PDB file of C-alpha atoms in Angstrom:
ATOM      1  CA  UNK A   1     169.602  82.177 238.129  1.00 79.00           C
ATOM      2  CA  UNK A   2     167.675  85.633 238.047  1.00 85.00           C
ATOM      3  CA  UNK A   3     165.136  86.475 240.881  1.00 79.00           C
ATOM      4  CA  UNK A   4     162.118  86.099 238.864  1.00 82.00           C
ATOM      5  CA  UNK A   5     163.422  82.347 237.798  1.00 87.00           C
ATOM      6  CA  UNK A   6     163.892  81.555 241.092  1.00 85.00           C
ATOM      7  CA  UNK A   7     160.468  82.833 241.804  1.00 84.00           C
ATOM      8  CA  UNK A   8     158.816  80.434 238.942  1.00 87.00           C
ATOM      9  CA  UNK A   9     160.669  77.374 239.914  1.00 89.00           C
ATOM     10  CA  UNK A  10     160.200  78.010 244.109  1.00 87.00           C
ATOM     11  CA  UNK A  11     156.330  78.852 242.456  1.00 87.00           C
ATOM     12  CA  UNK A  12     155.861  75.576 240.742  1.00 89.00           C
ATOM     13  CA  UNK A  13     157.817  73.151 242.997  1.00 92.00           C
ATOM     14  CA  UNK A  14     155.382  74.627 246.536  1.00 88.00           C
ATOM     15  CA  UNK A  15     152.623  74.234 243.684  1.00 87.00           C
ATOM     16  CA  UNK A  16     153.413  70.484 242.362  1.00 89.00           C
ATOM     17  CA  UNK A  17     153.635  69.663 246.358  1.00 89.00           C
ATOM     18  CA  UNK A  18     150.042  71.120 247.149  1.00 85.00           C
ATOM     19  CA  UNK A  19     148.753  69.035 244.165  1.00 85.00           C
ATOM     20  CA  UNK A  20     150.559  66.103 245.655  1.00 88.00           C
ATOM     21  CA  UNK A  21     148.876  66.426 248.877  1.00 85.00           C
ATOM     22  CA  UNK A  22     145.629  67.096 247.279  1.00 82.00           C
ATOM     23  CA  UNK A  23     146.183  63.889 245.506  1.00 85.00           C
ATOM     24  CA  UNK A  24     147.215  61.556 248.126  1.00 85.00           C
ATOM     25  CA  UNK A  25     144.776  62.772 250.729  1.00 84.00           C
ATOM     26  CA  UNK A  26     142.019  62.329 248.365  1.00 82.00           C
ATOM     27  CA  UNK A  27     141.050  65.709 248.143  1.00 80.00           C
ATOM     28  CA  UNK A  28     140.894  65.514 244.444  1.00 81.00           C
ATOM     29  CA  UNK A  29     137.699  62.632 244.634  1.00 84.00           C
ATOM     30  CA  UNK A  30     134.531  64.714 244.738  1.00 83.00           C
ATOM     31  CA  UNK A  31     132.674  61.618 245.871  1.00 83.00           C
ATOM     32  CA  UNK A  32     135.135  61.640 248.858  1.00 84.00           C
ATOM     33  CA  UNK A  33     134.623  65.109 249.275  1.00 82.00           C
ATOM     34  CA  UNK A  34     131.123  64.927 248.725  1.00 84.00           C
ATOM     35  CA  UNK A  35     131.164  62.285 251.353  1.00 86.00           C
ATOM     36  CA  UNK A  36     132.975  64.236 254.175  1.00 85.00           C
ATOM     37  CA  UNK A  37     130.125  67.157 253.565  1.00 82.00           C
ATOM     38  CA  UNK A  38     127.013  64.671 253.821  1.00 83.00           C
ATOM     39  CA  UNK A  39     126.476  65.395 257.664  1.00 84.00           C
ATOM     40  CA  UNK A  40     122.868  63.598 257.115  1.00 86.00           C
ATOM     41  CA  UNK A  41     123.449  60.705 255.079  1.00 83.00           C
ATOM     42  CA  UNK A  42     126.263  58.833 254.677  1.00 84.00           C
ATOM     43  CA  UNK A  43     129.264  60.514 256.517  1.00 87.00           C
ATOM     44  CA  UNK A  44     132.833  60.301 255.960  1.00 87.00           C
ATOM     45  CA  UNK A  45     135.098  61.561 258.360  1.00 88.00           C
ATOM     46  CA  UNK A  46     137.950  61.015 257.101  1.00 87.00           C
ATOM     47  CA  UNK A  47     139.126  64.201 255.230  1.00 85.00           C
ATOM     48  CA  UNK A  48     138.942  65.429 259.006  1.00 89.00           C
ATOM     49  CA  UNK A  49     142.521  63.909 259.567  1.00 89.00           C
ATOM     50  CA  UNK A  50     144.000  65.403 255.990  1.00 86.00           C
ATOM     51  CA  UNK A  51     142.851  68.569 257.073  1.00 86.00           C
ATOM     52  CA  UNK A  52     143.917  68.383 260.725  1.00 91.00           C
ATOM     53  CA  UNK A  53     147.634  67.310 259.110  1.00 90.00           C
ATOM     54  CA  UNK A  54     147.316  70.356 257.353  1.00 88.00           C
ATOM     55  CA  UNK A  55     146.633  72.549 260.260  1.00 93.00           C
ATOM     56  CA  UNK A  56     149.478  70.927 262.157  1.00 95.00           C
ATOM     57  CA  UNK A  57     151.700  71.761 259.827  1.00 91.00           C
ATOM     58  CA  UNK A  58     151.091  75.059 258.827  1.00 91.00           C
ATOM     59  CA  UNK A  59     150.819  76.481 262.013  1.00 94.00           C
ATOM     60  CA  UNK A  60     154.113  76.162 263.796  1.00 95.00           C
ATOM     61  CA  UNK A  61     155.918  76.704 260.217  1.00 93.00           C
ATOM     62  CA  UNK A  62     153.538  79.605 259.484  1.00 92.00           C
ATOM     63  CA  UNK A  63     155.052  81.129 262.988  1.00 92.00           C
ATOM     64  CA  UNK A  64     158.536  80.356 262.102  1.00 93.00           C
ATOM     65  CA  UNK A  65     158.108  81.932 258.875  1.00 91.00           C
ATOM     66  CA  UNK A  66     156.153  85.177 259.933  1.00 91.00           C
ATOM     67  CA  UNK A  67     159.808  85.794 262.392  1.00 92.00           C
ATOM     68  CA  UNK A  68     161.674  86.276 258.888  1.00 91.00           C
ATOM     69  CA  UNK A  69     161.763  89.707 257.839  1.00 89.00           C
ATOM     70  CA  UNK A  70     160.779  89.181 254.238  1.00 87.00           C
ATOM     71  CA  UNK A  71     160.002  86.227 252.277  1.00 85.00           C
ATOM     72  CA  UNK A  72     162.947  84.288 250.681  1.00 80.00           C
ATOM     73  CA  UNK A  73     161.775  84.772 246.637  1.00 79.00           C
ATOM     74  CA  UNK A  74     159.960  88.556 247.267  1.00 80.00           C
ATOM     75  CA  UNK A  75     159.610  91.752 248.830  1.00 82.00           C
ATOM     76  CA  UNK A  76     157.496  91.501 250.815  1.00 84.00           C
ATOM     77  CA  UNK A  77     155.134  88.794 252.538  1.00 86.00           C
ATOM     78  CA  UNK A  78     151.304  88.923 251.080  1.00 84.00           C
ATOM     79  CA  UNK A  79     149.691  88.851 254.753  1.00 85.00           C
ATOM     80  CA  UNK A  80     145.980  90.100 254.163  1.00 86.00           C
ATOM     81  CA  UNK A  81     145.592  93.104 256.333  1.00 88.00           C
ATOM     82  CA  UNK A  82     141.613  93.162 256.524  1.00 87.00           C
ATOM     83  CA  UNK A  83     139.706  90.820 259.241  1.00 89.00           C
ATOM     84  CA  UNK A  84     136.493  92.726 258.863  1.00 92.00           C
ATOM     85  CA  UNK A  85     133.653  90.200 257.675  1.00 93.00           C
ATOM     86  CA  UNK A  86     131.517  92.489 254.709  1.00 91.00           C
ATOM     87  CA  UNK A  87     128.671  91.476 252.358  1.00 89.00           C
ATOM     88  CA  UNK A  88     131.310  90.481 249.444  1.00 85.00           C
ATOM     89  CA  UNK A  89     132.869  88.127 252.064  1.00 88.00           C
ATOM     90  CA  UNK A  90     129.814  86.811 252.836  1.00 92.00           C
ATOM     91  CA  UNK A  91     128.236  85.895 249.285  1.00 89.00           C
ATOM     92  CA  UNK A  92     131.765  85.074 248.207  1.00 86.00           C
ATOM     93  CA  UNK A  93     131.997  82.315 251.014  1.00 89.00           C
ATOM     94  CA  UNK A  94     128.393  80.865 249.972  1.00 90.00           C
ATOM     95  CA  UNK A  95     129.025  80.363 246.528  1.00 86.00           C
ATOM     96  CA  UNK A  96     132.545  78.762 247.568  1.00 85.00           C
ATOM     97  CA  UNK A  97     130.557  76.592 249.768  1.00 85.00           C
ATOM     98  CA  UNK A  98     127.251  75.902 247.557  1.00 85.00           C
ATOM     99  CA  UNK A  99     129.741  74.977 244.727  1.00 81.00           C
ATOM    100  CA  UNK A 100     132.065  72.721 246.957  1.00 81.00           C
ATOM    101  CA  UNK A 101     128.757  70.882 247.926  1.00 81.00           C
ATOM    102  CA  UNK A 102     127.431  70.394 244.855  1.00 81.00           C
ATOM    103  CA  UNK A 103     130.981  69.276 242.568  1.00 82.00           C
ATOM    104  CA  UNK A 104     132.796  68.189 245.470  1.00 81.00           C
ATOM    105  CA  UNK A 105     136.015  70.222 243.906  1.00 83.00           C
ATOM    106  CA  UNK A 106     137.229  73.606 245.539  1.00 83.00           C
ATOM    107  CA  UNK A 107     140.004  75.376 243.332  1.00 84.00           C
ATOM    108  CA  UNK A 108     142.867  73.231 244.214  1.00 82.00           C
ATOM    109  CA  UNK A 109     141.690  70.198 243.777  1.00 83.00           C
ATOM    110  CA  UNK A 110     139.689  70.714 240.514  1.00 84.00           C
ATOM    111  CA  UNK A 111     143.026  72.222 238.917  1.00 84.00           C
ATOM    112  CA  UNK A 112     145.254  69.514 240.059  1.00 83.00           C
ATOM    113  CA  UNK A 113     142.219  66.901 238.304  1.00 84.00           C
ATOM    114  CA  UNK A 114     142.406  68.825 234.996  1.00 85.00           C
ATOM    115  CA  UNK A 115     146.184  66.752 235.002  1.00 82.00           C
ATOM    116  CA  UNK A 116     144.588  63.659 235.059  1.00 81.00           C
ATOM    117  CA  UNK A 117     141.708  65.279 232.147  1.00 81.00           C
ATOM    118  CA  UNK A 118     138.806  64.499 234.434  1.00 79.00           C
ATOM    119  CA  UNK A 119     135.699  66.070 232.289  1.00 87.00           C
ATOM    120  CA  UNK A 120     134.258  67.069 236.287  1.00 84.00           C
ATOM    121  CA  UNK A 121     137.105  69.331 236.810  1.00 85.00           C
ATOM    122  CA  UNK A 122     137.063  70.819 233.492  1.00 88.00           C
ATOM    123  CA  UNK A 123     133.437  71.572 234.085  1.00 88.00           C
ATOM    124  CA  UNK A 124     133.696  73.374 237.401  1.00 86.00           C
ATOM    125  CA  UNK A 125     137.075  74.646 236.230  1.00 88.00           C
ATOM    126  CA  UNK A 126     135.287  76.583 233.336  1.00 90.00           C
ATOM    127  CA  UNK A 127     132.239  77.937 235.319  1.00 88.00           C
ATOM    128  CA  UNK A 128     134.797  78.856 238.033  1.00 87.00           C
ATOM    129  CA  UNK A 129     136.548  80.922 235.410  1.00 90.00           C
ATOM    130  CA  UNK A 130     133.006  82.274 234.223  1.00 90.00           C
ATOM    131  CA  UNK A 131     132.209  83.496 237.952  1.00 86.00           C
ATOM    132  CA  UNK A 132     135.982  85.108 238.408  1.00 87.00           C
ATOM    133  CA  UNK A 133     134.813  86.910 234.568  1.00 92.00           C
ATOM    134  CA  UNK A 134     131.138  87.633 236.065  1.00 89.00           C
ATOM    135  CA  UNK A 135     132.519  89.051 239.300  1.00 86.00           C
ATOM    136  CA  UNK A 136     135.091  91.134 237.721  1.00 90.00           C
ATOM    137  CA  UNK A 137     132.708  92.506 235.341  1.00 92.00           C
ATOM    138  CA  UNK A 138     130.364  93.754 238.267  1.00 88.00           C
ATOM    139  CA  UNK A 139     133.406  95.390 240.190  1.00 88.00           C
ATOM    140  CA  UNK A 140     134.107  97.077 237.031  1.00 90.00           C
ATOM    141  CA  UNK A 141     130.410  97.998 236.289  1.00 90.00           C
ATOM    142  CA  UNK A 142     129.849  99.463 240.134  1.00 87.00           C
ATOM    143  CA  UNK A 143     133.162 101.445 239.995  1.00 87.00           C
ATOM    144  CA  UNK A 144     132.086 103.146 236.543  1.00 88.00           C
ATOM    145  CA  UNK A 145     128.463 103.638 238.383  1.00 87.00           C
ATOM    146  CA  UNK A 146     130.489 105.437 241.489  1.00 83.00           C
ATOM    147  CA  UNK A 147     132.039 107.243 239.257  1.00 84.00           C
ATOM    148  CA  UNK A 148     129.479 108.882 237.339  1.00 81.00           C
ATOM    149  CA  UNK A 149     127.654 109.487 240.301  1.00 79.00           C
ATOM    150  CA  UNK A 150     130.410 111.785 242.120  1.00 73.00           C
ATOM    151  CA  UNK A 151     129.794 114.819 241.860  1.00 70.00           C
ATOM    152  CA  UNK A 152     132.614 117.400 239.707  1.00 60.00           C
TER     153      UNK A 152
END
């Protein structure tokens, strides 16, 4: 098996686990998720423990995995370098959380729920794809603007 293969097939089976655990810890409901975010009406805590099985998880394996020198299907691993917090980060993080609140999907979730054709995920998962286009479009539109604007 080539590199890349092994790549696509490592790719899809960590993928078709996520969804799995999306699935079975109801993360893929946007009533339940809805639910967990309603601090002032009628709360439910329990995504609290499907997140904190997350967490428990990740974080000793996320150590043990950092100690390898490179990842076992690439080059390198994709560690974000940045930790300053900037305007993009900012606005980016409200509209994550404004559309969480209000369709009770977050990317994950909403993809795994096209699989089972639910028309709520293929409405957020179409204006998510509109608001990757729309911010795209701006990056490109400022860059041409900074361009123009330097002087020759």
């Amino acid at each position: 098996m080539t590199a890349e293969k092994k790549r696509i097939v490592v790719a899809y089976l960590v993928g078709l686990l996520f969804g799995l655990g999306l699935v079975v810890g109801g993360m893929t409901q946007p009533g339940k998720v809805i639910g967990f975010l309603d601090f002032a009406g009628s709360w439910d805590p329990s995504l609290i423990f499907v997140m904190g099985g997350a967490i428990v998880v990740f974080m000793p394996l996320f150590r043990l995995v950092m100690r390898r020198n490179k990842p076992v299907c690439d080059a390198n691993f994709g560690v974000p370098t940045r930790n300053d917090i900037d305007a993009p980060l900012v606005v980016g993080a409200g509209f994550f959380g404004i559309g969480w609140g209000l369709a009770g999907y977050c990317p994950g979730p909403a993809l795994t729920s096209l699989g089972g054709a639910a028309q709520s995920a293929f409405i957020f998962t179409v204006a998510m794809l509109a608001g990757f286009a729309l911010e795209r479009s701006y990056k490109t539109l400022v860059a041409r603007r900074d361009q123009h604007q330097q002087p020759a």
